XYZ file of C-alpha atoms in Angstrom:
666
model
C -13.808 -41.422 -25.497
C -11.639 -42.879 -22.694
C -13.682 -45.130 -20.251
C -11.070 -44.846 -17.398
C -8.200 -42.510 -16.727
C -5.537 -42.192 -13.985
C -4.929 -38.870 -12.301
C -1.225 -38.537 -11.485
C -1.786 -35.761 -8.993
C -3.385 -34.790 -5.689
C -5.488 -32.173 -3.891
C -7.481 -29.507 -5.653
C -6.473 -30.371 -9.231
C -7.180 -34.059 -8.763
C -10.752 -33.177 -7.527
C -11.168 -30.699 -10.392
C -10.356 -33.348 -13.004
C -12.669 -35.932 -11.271
C -15.662 -33.447 -11.607
C -15.315 -33.169 -15.325
C -14.727 -36.861 -15.765
C -17.959 -37.714 -13.761
C -19.849 -35.309 -16.039
C -18.413 -37.071 -19.110
C -19.086 -40.549 -17.687
C -15.375 -41.399 -17.416
C -14.093 -43.472 -14.503
C -11.128 -42.187 -12.443
C -8.181 -43.660 -10.749
C -6.318 -41.596 -8.198
C -2.824 -42.381 -6.848
C -1.981 -41.242 -3.366
C 0.874 -41.047 -0.911
C 0.777 -41.695 2.938
C -0.126 -38.085 3.576
C -3.053 -38.207 1.248
C -4.557 -41.499 2.272
C -7.832 -39.871 3.619
C -7.975 -37.022 1.067
C -11.111 -35.713 -0.833
C -9.603 -36.898 -4.083
C -9.228 -40.465 -2.751
C -12.774 -40.390 -1.444
C -14.200 -39.167 -4.774
C -12.232 -41.464 -7.225
C -13.656 -44.755 -8.529
C -10.423 -46.473 -7.734
C -7.259 -45.602 -5.790
C -3.667 -46.890 -5.679
C -1.203 -46.259 -2.831
C 2.125 -45.214 -4.368
C 4.419 -44.645 -1.375
C 5.648 -42.255 1.386
C 4.629 -38.694 1.787
C 7.603 -36.888 0.098
C 6.764 -36.333 -3.570
C 10.239 -37.598 -4.630
C 9.170 -41.027 -3.228
C 5.585 -41.037 -4.621
C 4.120 -38.556 -7.082
C 7.423 -38.087 -8.982
C 8.297 -41.750 -9.377
C 7.206 -42.617 -12.960
C 7.477 -46.415 -12.277
C 4.914 -46.313 -9.564
C 2.515 -44.225 -11.642
C 2.857 -46.654 -14.649
C 2.393 -49.723 -12.287
C -0.904 -48.066 -11.102
C -1.968 -47.768 -14.688
C -1.277 -51.486 -15.316
C -3.050 -52.540 -12.093
C -6.247 -50.633 -12.889
C -6.535 -50.817 -16.649
C -6.615 -47.071 -17.053
C -6.205 -46.023 -20.639
C -4.551 -42.577 -20.124
C -2.937 -40.333 -17.532
C -4.005 -36.738 -16.698
C -0.899 -35.148 -14.861
C -2.668 -32.059 -13.497
C -0.067 -29.306 -12.827
C 3.276 -29.695 -11.103
C 4.884 -33.092 -10.494
C 5.199 -34.943 -13.840
C 3.051 -32.589 -15.877
C 5.896 -31.065 -17.881
C 8.202 -34.073 -17.879
C 8.912 -34.778 -21.551
C 10.674 -38.065 -20.817
C 7.684 -39.294 -18.942
C 5.406 -38.417 -21.834
C 7.732 -40.255 -24.237
C 7.790 -43.280 -22.137
C 4.006 -43.484 -21.942
C 3.853 -43.194 -25.744
C 6.279 -46.191 -26.058
C 4.245 -48.143 -23.517
C 0.924 -47.458 -25.172
C -0.517 -45.408 -22.391
C -2.452 -42.279 -23.328
C -1.104 -38.874 -22.251
C -3.618 -36.168 -21.504
C -1.335 -33.270 -22.324
C 0.773 -31.934 -25.219
C 3.104 -34.116 -27.293
C 6.594 -34.741 -25.833
C 8.257 -32.673 -28.500
C 6.270 -29.539 -27.465
C 7.029 -30.166 -23.757
C 10.739 -30.591 -24.593
C 10.840 -27.509 -26.850
C 9.048 -25.289 -24.395
C 10.465 -26.656 -21.237
C 13.837 -25.075 -21.514
C 13.558 -21.312 -21.283
C 16.670 -20.674 -23.470
C 15.544 -22.876 -26.478
C 11.893 -21.730 -26.059
C 12.934 -18.073 -26.482
C 14.791 -18.954 -29.589
C 11.861 -20.802 -30.995
C 9.539 -17.948 -30.088
C 11.769 -15.417 -31.994
C 11.791 -17.746 -34.974
C 7.959 -17.856 -34.870
C 7.696 -14.123 -34.918
C 6.841 -13.687 -31.199
C 8.073 -10.568 -29.411
C 10.941 -11.499 -27.038
C 12.688 -9.682 -24.243
C 16.273 -8.443 -24.930
C 18.722 -10.779 -23.085
C 21.457 -13.335 -23.319
C 20.162 -16.742 -24.111
C 23.485 -18.660 -24.088
C 24.969 -20.461 -21.142
C 26.784 -18.294 -18.580
C 29.849 -19.895 -17.052
C 30.549 -17.781 -13.895
C 29.577 -14.735 -11.904
C 32.164 -12.511 -13.655
C 30.633 -13.322 -17.040
C 27.124 -12.720 -15.572
C 28.197 -9.183 -14.523
C 29.659 -8.408 -17.955
C 26.418 -9.621 -19.697
C 24.212 -7.642 -17.339
C 26.112 -4.417 -18.054
C 25.741 -5.062 -21.788
C 21.938 -5.684 -21.522
C 21.531 -2.730 -19.123
C 20.126 -2.704 -15.643
C 17.795 -3.852 -14.176
C 18.067 -7.388 -15.270
C 16.346 -10.648 -14.345
C 18.499 -13.722 -13.543
C 16.421 -16.824 -14.216
C 16.897 -20.614 -13.972
C 16.500 -22.123 -17.387
C 14.480 -25.050 -16.085
C 12.554 -22.930 -13.508
C 9.000 -22.628 -12.658
C 6.604 -21.810 -9.799
C 8.366 -18.682 -8.944
C 11.634 -20.378 -8.029
C 15.071 -19.579 -9.411
C 14.565 -15.922 -10.072
C 16.274 -12.732 -9.019
C 16.104 -9.218 -10.102
C 19.405 -7.231 -10.063
C 19.836 -3.465 -10.270
C 23.569 -3.280 -10.087
C 26.832 -5.355 -10.322
C 26.746 -6.302 -6.556
C 23.230 -7.690 -6.807
C 24.316 -9.858 -9.749
C 27.334 -11.066 -7.767
C 24.916 -12.151 -5.034
C 22.033 -13.332 -7.219
C 23.739 -15.373 -9.911
C 25.276 -18.016 -7.599
C 22.029 -18.086 -5.540
C 19.933 -18.751 -8.617
C 22.319 -21.500 -9.771
C 22.180 -23.171 -6.397
C 18.371 -22.949 -6.169
C 17.968 -24.206 -9.731
C 20.198 -27.199 -8.998
C 18.367 -28.146 -5.852
C 14.870 -27.532 -7.252
C 15.156 -28.743 -10.798
C 18.398 -30.702 -11.041
C 19.612 -28.187 -13.770
C 21.779 -25.255 -12.829
C 21.677 -23.445 -16.216
C 20.959 -19.818 -15.838
C 20.157 -16.999 -18.315
C 19.857 -13.214 -17.991
C 17.324 -10.879 -19.655
C 16.194 -7.314 -19.373
C 13.763 -6.536 -16.585
C 10.834 -4.584 -17.930
C 9.804 -1.514 -15.930
C 6.198 -1.289 -14.773
C 5.835 -4.979 -15.843
C 2.540 -6.853 -15.875
C 2.224 -10.595 -16.174
C -0.277 -11.467 -18.878
C -0.809 -14.934 -20.335
C -2.784 -16.326 -23.235
C -4.603 -19.582 -23.031
C -4.287 -21.718 -26.111
C -5.994 -24.916 -27.118
C -4.895 -27.338 -29.871
C -5.723 -30.710 -31.229
C -3.883 -33.528 -33.040
C -5.145 -32.316 -36.452
C -3.303 -29.024 -36.729
C -6.008 -26.896 -35.257
C -5.158 -24.288 -32.581
C -6.901 -21.192 -31.133
C -6.507 -18.794 -28.296
C -9.010 -18.251 -25.512
C -8.298 -14.722 -24.459
C -5.932 -13.630 -21.645
C -5.505 -13.725 -17.970
C -3.947 -10.961 -15.886
C -1.612 -12.427 -13.277
C 0.292 -9.475 -12.047
C -0.617 -9.728 -8.369
C 2.359 -11.873 -7.174
C 4.493 -12.362 -4.120
C 7.937 -13.753 -4.558
C 7.043 -14.476 -8.149
C 4.138 -16.675 -7.099
C 0.692 -15.712 -8.366
C -1.866 -14.775 -5.706
C -4.793 -13.099 -7.549
C -5.719 -13.671 -11.308
C -8.414 -12.245 -13.527
C -9.784 -12.512 -16.899
C -9.763 -10.489 -19.067
C -6.963 -8.043 -18.228
C -7.700 -4.459 -17.322
C -4.771 -3.390 -19.447
C -5.520 -4.846 -22.874
C -7.637 -3.423 -25.576
C -9.047 -5.507 -28.415
C -6.158 -4.811 -30.806
C -3.347 -5.752 -28.281
C -5.346 -8.855 -27.228
C -5.625 -9.957 -30.811
C -1.877 -9.555 -31.471
C -0.934 -11.429 -28.311
C -3.415 -14.196 -29.153
C -2.142 -14.614 -32.699
C 1.493 -14.666 -31.563
C 0.651 -17.298 -28.933
C -1.044 -19.497 -31.579
C 1.947 -18.982 -33.904
C 4.296 -20.394 -31.226
C 1.936 -23.247 -30.349
C 1.735 -24.233 -34.035
C 5.565 -24.131 -34.357
C 5.710 -27.077 -32.011
C 2.481 -28.815 -33.167
C 0.859 -28.133 -29.882
C -2.071 -30.413 -29.262
C -3.590 -29.644 -25.800
C -4.372 -26.905 -23.373
C -1.341 -24.661 -22.714
C -0.461 -21.154 -21.738
C 1.894 -18.720 -23.382
C 3.139 -16.141 -20.829
C 4.039 -12.534 -21.636
C 5.394 -9.671 -19.710
C 3.665 -6.425 -20.833
C 4.615 -2.923 -20.118
C 2.053 -0.819 -18.284
C 3.442 2.274 -20.045
C 3.006 1.413 -23.713
C 1.289 -2.001 -23.806
C 4.385 -3.510 -25.421
C 4.635 -7.283 -24.739
C 7.341 -9.815 -24.733
C 7.412 -13.614 -24.479
C 8.328 -15.097 -21.184
C 7.795 -18.840 -21.390
C 5.166 -21.470 -22.352
C 3.602 -23.644 -19.757
C 2.803 -26.952 -21.421
C 0.120 -27.980 -19.041
C -3.170 -26.877 -17.394
C -2.571 -23.658 -15.386
C -3.672 -23.259 -11.714
C -5.692 -20.215 -12.812
C -7.569 -21.906 -15.629
C -10.987 -21.403 -13.998
C -11.104 -17.652 -14.759
C -10.828 -18.510 -18.459
C -13.565 -21.093 -18.125
C -15.854 -18.604 -16.362
C -15.609 -15.976 -19.179
C -15.688 -18.354 -22.102
C -17.895 -21.213 -20.899
C -15.358 -23.719 -22.175
C -14.229 -26.644 -19.885
C -10.476 -26.920 -20.476
C -10.186 -30.293 -18.829
C -12.847 -31.698 -21.132
C -11.008 -30.190 -24.096
C -7.790 -31.812 -22.975
C -9.435 -35.144 -22.715
C -11.020 -34.773 -26.156
C -7.819 -33.676 -27.814
C -5.871 -36.578 -26.140
C -8.399 -39.044 -27.455
C -7.863 -37.663 -30.955
C -11.001 -35.684 -31.473
C -10.960 -32.509 -33.604
C -11.596 -29.225 -31.925
C -15.318 -28.302 -32.372
C -14.675 -24.707 -31.358
C -13.581 -21.999 -33.833
C -11.758 -18.858 -33.034
C -14.904 -16.822 -33.902
C -16.764 -18.831 -31.262
C -14.606 -17.551 -28.426
C -16.135 -14.565 -26.689
C -15.621 -12.647 -23.444
C -18.652 -12.874 -21.212
C -18.263 -10.730 -18.068
C -15.316 -10.710 -15.778
C -13.799 -13.415 -13.467
C -11.379 -13.166 -10.468
C -9.537 -15.908 -8.743
C -7.594 -15.809 -5.458
C -5.396 -18.516 -4.108
C -6.111 -19.259 -0.510
C -2.776 -20.285 1.038
C -1.837 -21.876 4.299
C 0.472 -19.041 5.339
C 0.473 -16.241 7.921
C 0.260 -12.762 6.267
C 0.987 -11.143 9.583
C 4.304 -13.032 9.740
C 5.606 -12.091 6.345
C 3.510 -14.966 4.758
C 5.455 -17.725 6.434
C 3.962 -21.208 5.857
C 1.445 -22.484 8.360
C 0.705 -26.192 8.568
C -1.662 -28.102 10.743
C -5.230 -29.470 10.864
C -8.248 -27.628 9.523
C -10.333 -27.406 12.655
C -12.923 -25.448 10.679
C -13.279 -25.203 6.911
C -16.452 -23.504 5.725
C -16.041 -22.047 2.221
C -18.626 -19.820 0.735
C -21.423 -21.650 -1.045
C -21.096 -22.129 -4.807
C -23.667 -20.364 -7.057
C -25.305 -17.023 -6.800
C -23.975 -14.365 -4.463
C -24.944 -10.665 -4.664
C -24.779 -9.606 -8.282
C -22.573 -12.410 -9.426
C -21.540 -16.113 -8.979
C -19.046 -18.044 -6.845
C -16.952 -21.087 -7.755
C -14.950 -23.005 -5.268
C -11.982 -25.347 -6.383
C -10.605 -27.175 -3.379
C -9.221 -30.546 -2.401
C -9.737 -30.408 1.401
C -12.497 -30.663 3.948
C -12.943 -29.789 7.578
C -10.540 -32.009 9.657
C -8.034 -32.528 6.926
C -4.344 -31.686 7.491
C -2.374 -29.219 5.501
C 0.939 -31.108 5.049
C 4.450 -29.775 5.092
C 5.259 -31.993 2.031
C 3.299 -30.159 -0.686
C 2.251 -26.813 -1.960
C 0.490 -24.646 0.728
C -2.580 -23.870 -1.411
C -5.787 -24.669 0.363
C -8.380 -23.663 -2.173
C -9.087 -21.344 -5.202
C -11.918 -18.914 -4.834
C -13.332 -17.778 -8.132
C -16.075 -15.152 -8.712
C -17.805 -13.909 -11.751
C -19.601 -10.622 -12.484
C -20.888 -8.702 -15.539
C -17.885 -6.373 -15.198
C -14.698 -6.087 -13.132
C -16.181 -4.030 -10.348
C -19.014 -6.528 -9.825
C -16.601 -9.499 -9.919
C -14.451 -7.809 -7.316
C -17.401 -6.935 -5.116
C -18.637 -10.443 -5.133
C -15.167 -11.734 -4.428
C -15.016 -9.499 -1.312
C -18.397 -10.791 -0.174
C -17.288 -14.419 -0.720
C -14.072 -13.852 1.268
C -16.179 -12.414 4.096
C -17.849 -15.788 4.234
C -14.835 -18.034 4.006
C -14.070 -19.475 7.479
C -10.841 -21.310 8.254
C -9.502 -22.134 11.718
C -6.670 -24.324 12.957
C -4.009 -22.818 10.732
C -3.252 -19.330 9.492
C -4.451 -18.305 6.054
C -3.927 -15.340 3.685
C -7.636 -14.467 3.469
C -7.244 -11.236 5.462
C -4.576 -10.103 3.021
C -6.587 -11.006 -0.115
C -9.692 -9.303 1.352
C -7.773 -6.137 1.981
C -6.488 -6.101 -1.559
C -10.014 -6.395 -2.947
C -10.875 -3.011 -1.342
C -7.540 -1.283 -2.039
C -7.795 1.845 -4.206
C -4.930 1.100 -6.630
C -5.916 -2.431 -7.215
C -9.537 -1.434 -7.923
C -8.243 0.986 -10.491
C -6.556 -1.768 -12.484
C -3.240 0.114 -12.383
C -1.212 -2.761 -11.224
C 2.237 -4.280 -11.855
C 4.041 -7.382 -10.706
C 5.546 -5.151 -7.964
C 2.152 -4.292 -6.652
C 2.462 -6.171 -3.332
C 5.960 -4.882 -2.727
C 4.870 -1.273 -3.518
C 1.724 -1.273 -1.497
C 2.869 -3.380 1.451
C 6.554 -2.532 1.731
C 6.694 -3.463 5.384
C 4.661 -6.601 4.889
C 0.987 -7.011 5.886
C 0.014 -5.608 9.244
C -3.716 -5.555 8.743
C -5.791 -2.528 7.769
C -7.646 0.035 9.911
C -11.422 -0.239 9.801
C -13.556 2.157 7.770
C -16.318 3.895 9.522
C -18.775 1.443 8.068
C -16.696 -1.528 9.128
C -16.444 -0.074 12.633
C -20.175 0.208 12.895
C -20.618 -3.322 11.565
C -18.187 -4.716 14.159
C -19.712 -2.735 17.045
C -23.281 -3.866 16.231
C -22.175 -7.446 15.692
C -20.351 -7.491 19.010
C -23.293 -5.890 20.821
C -25.775 -8.354 19.244
C -23.750 -11.541 19.975
C -23.074 -10.569 23.552
C -26.696 -9.367 24.263
C -28.062 -12.449 22.718
C -25.841 -14.589 25.021
C -26.873 -12.537 27.999
C -30.636 -12.843 27.199
C -30.353 -16.528 26.702
C -28.457 -16.959 29.924
C -31.138 -15.085 31.861
C -33.878 -17.198 30.222
C -32.225 -20.441 31.007
C -31.582 -19.462 34.586
C -35.223 -18.497 34.902
C -34.407 -15.503 37.020
C -35.755 -12.951 34.602
C -37.945 -12.910 31.557
C -36.635 -12.016 28.055
C -38.216 -8.529 28.296
C -35.968 -7.684 31.291
C -32.695 -8.104 29.228
C -30.030 -5.581 29.714
C -29.994 -2.906 26.984
C -27.046 -0.689 27.912
C -23.498 -1.927 27.153
C -20.137 -0.656 26.221
C -18.327 -2.169 23.306
C -14.532 -1.815 23.679
C -13.284 -2.148 20.109
C -9.506 -2.108 20.123
C -8.748 0.601 22.702
C -11.920 2.711 22.058
C -15.050 2.577 24.188
C -18.431 2.817 22.373
C -21.507 3.027 24.586
C -24.426 1.170 22.924
C -28.099 0.568 23.571
C -29.572 -2.642 22.059
C -33.142 -3.895 21.864
C -33.465 -7.462 20.400
C -37.026 -8.209 19.252
C -38.760 -11.491 19.518
C -37.812 -12.394 15.937
C -34.177 -11.880 16.708
C -33.941 -8.511 14.773
C -32.456 -5.591 16.700
C -32.305 -1.810 17.019
C -28.811 -0.650 18.106
C -27.736 2.915 19.073
C -24.029 3.493 18.960
C -22.419 6.425 20.796
C -25.813 8.108 21.261
C -26.470 8.455 17.532
C -29.271 7.366 15.306
C -30.539 3.801 15.784
C -29.163 1.135 13.399
C -31.450 -1.634 12.215
C -29.969 -5.071 12.209
C -31.644 -8.017 10.635
C -29.848 -11.386 11.187
C -30.538 -15.040 11.649
C -27.385 -15.588 13.719
C -27.530 -18.310 16.361
C -25.040 -19.379 19.136
C -22.558 -21.807 17.644
C -22.229 -19.943 14.408
C -18.921 -18.192 13.732
C -20.266 -15.808 11.105
C -22.495 -12.932 11.835
C -24.316 -12.539 8.552
C -27.179 -10.236 7.979
C -28.355 -6.735 6.847
C -27.403 -3.542 8.649
C -29.317 -0.457 7.662
C -30.296 -2.050 4.411
C -26.783 -3.275 3.462
C -25.858 -6.880 3.594
C -22.603 -7.925 5.409
C -20.858 -10.877 6.909
C -18.354 -10.663 9.802
C -16.277 -13.544 11.207
C -15.853 -13.859 14.904
C -14.380 -16.273 17.468
C -14.788 -16.428 21.248
C -11.677 -15.503 23.194
C -10.890 -15.836 26.884
C -11.864 -12.247 27.277
C -14.281 -10.922 24.558
C -14.432 -11.818 20.933
C -12.084 -11.607 17.956
C -13.805 -9.999 14.841
C -12.423 -10.172 11.397
C -13.537 -8.396 8.233
C -11.663 -7.433 4.989
C -8.207 -7.335 6.568
C -9.438 -5.820 9.797
C -8.842 -7.949 12.967
C -9.964 -6.392 16.179
C -10.687 -7.643 19.748
C -14.148 -6.669 20.959
C -14.904 -6.627 24.700
C -18.517 -6.136 25.627
C -19.251 -5.182 29.329
C -21.458 -3.083 31.406
C -20.680 0.570 31.847
C -19.428 0.020 35.326
C -17.000 -2.791 34.216
C -15.920 -0.724 31.222
C -14.943 2.105 33.573
C -12.797 -0.382 35.650
C -11.285 -1.705 32.465
C -10.054 1.632 31.377
C -8.073 1.929 34.648
C -6.085 -1.337 34.127
C -2.402 -0.866 33.600
C -1.035 -1.786 30.154
C 0.834 -5.033 30.125
C 4.320 -4.547 28.747
C 5.398 -6.669 25.787
C 8.015 -9.362 26.270
C 11.523 -8.423 25.028
C 12.510 -10.967 22.378
C 15.210 -8.861 20.781
C 17.959 -11.214 22.034
C 16.232 -14.299 20.703
C 16.072 -15.980 17.321
C 12.643 -17.622 17.244
C 11.518 -19.961 14.518
C 8.557 -18.224 12.824
C 7.125 -21.444 11.565
C 7.361 -25.253 11.916
C 10.064 -26.656 9.600
C 13.465 -28.195 9.019
C 16.693 -26.393 9.843
C 18.771 -26.508 6.656
C 21.770 -24.670 8.018
C 23.038 -22.893 11.127
C 25.258 -20.055 9.959
C 26.533 -18.664 13.247
C 28.776 -20.092 16.011
C 28.991 -19.690 19.800
C 30.617 -16.452 20.753
C 30.213 -14.952 17.347
C 29.428 -11.243 17.019
C 26.372 -10.793 14.766
C 25.131 -7.663 13.133
C 21.474 -6.691 12.614
C 20.180 -8.178 9.365
C 22.890 -10.818 9.154
C 21.719 -14.318 8.237
C 21.598 -16.676 11.240
C 20.075 -19.820 9.907
C 17.834 -21.190 7.127
C 14.588 -23.017 7.851
C 12.710 -24.920 5.160
C 8.951 -25.438 5.055
C 6.629 -26.319 2.182
C 9.456 -26.426 -0.301
C 10.558 -22.891 0.473
C 13.788 -21.938 2.187
C 13.504 -18.985 4.596
C 16.552 -17.084 5.680
C 16.215 -16.076 9.360
C 18.116 -12.862 10.148
C 19.183 -11.160 13.368
C 16.896 -8.403 14.504
C 19.658 -6.617 16.412
C 23.379 -6.656 17.054
C 24.672 -9.251 19.612
C 26.993 -12.067 20.555
C 25.788 -15.641 20.225
C 25.248 -17.111 23.720
C 23.472 -20.297 22.906
C 22.471 -22.421 19.851
C 19.714 -24.775 20.623
C 19.266 -26.458 17.182
C 21.418 -27.693 14.400
C 21.121 -28.520 10.708
C 18.720 -31.367 10.120
C 16.599 -30.656 13.321
C 12.841 -30.101 13.085
C 11.581 -26.984 14.804
C 8.177 -25.859 15.930
C 6.684 -22.395 15.441
C 8.034 -19.959 18.189
C 10.774 -22.344 19.143
C 13.892 -20.560 20.457
C 16.741 -21.442 18.092
C 19.496 -18.980 19.015
C 20.065 -16.702 22.077
C 22.242 -13.563 22.163
C 24.143 -12.132 25.175
């Protein structure tokens, strides 16, 4: 086995590879850019090599720098992780020529599967079901419209060299093709350096299901069941699970055998994934593409099979034969993964960068009736950079069945604390409890269907309301009692019992009695007393305990007035005061909201790519005003109302902060 390898990646996946290497006794070298100088991966690696400035194009994507690092350290092989150089066939070929090991599939397989047009032709030749479409090159928009009509709407316009959800548009008519085709070509050119585009039929009620395959250099190949990846936003996966709630044993076997047939057609010799679009109506499935690398969502497969995919990649790259047979691959329970991103779900998921002032993930191991796994490459105090993907961590849970895995996932999200930046945990947590998601009746349009106006949070259930009221009353009464004890004015037994919890706009009279052990009896709105058992102490930002025999965890933060409580997509301010003050509070006039209708405000920190209006120009509601780029994504900023441009405060190339006023209307 290799004695030392170099990891040509960063963040979570670099840490993930290091963990397996440590277990196998393999030393690791990590390369890093300026932005990652103090990262967790750098801290964990046996050796490190600095490879340049923060932008990936000047560091992680520069093959010469990676190879120089191999020469400096004596590493025998490179693990590319995912992204960056992981599917670069030219890089794999160069390593082979220079005698450096490549922990991934052979260059021919990468080449063959890397082009979506040629890969579909190969799939068809291998007997794999393919989506009807036009695989040839398309010269212009007029030809794109003609082809789309022949295929039949709706169609999907895709960049041939695309990936990561970029370079994709769905068109339902001629006009949308006329708009989408040039947009995809432009995005493909800027993102991948290849503007080739193809068009295929868009499957109605589509589900994204992928098969994990594993091969060696001796002609052996097998499939490790499927992953359901239908919960996507802008074609980017958000929640994945294994197995899929759609498939039966017969369909699973067909998909697995077709995936292996395709892999064998290109002599595939590592871990890889064959992606399919499946119809929720008839379970028909069609080849999408093959990812010739380790997938972000590989942990859910590991959790249900017990197979370490990174270890298998290392063994295959070293030339070992697969010791696993197809008959050895089982499905043990259910696993769910959510990608925790640095983005603001309340602002249409716009990127959020900055420092992690608090980062307390749930503990790994047993939780409730299942297990928790955390894959992350950050720690408290680290900075989420604008230069790379906004993923903070991957939360993975396992249970004996789907409902158990989802229940445990919700409990783990309740205990996941992040402050300093915005994160998508409230959204993920809300999805975990959503009725349609729990039923398993999902498609790739799930988020668009269920949250058409974006995510605005969810209203609390009766149980959540009780948990929040009791938590607020407990925290405030605890502080009050401690203050009285410290001041020496009154003993603990003289603590105030009667309070009013103002939750949102609703007043809830409560009576609370905290015992010497810290447990409490709380009466809400004159009803039956609730029993709260908790070990909460001041300084903790999570109220965790048992209320009326049911465990719960609620996040809270001190505010200038009251507290902010968060739980499963619910975010409410709680003000706890005496009955007299509560009465006065109800008489306060409502503060009117500021009128920002005549302002274009940057919704995030980023770079102005273009300013598309001029002084004095009349602008209509919905018209594009400018484009701001952050975390490799371009965001079109549109006018919220009709108006005439009075002032332009920024220009293309300028950096902007969140909430900075860019354009003013008369």
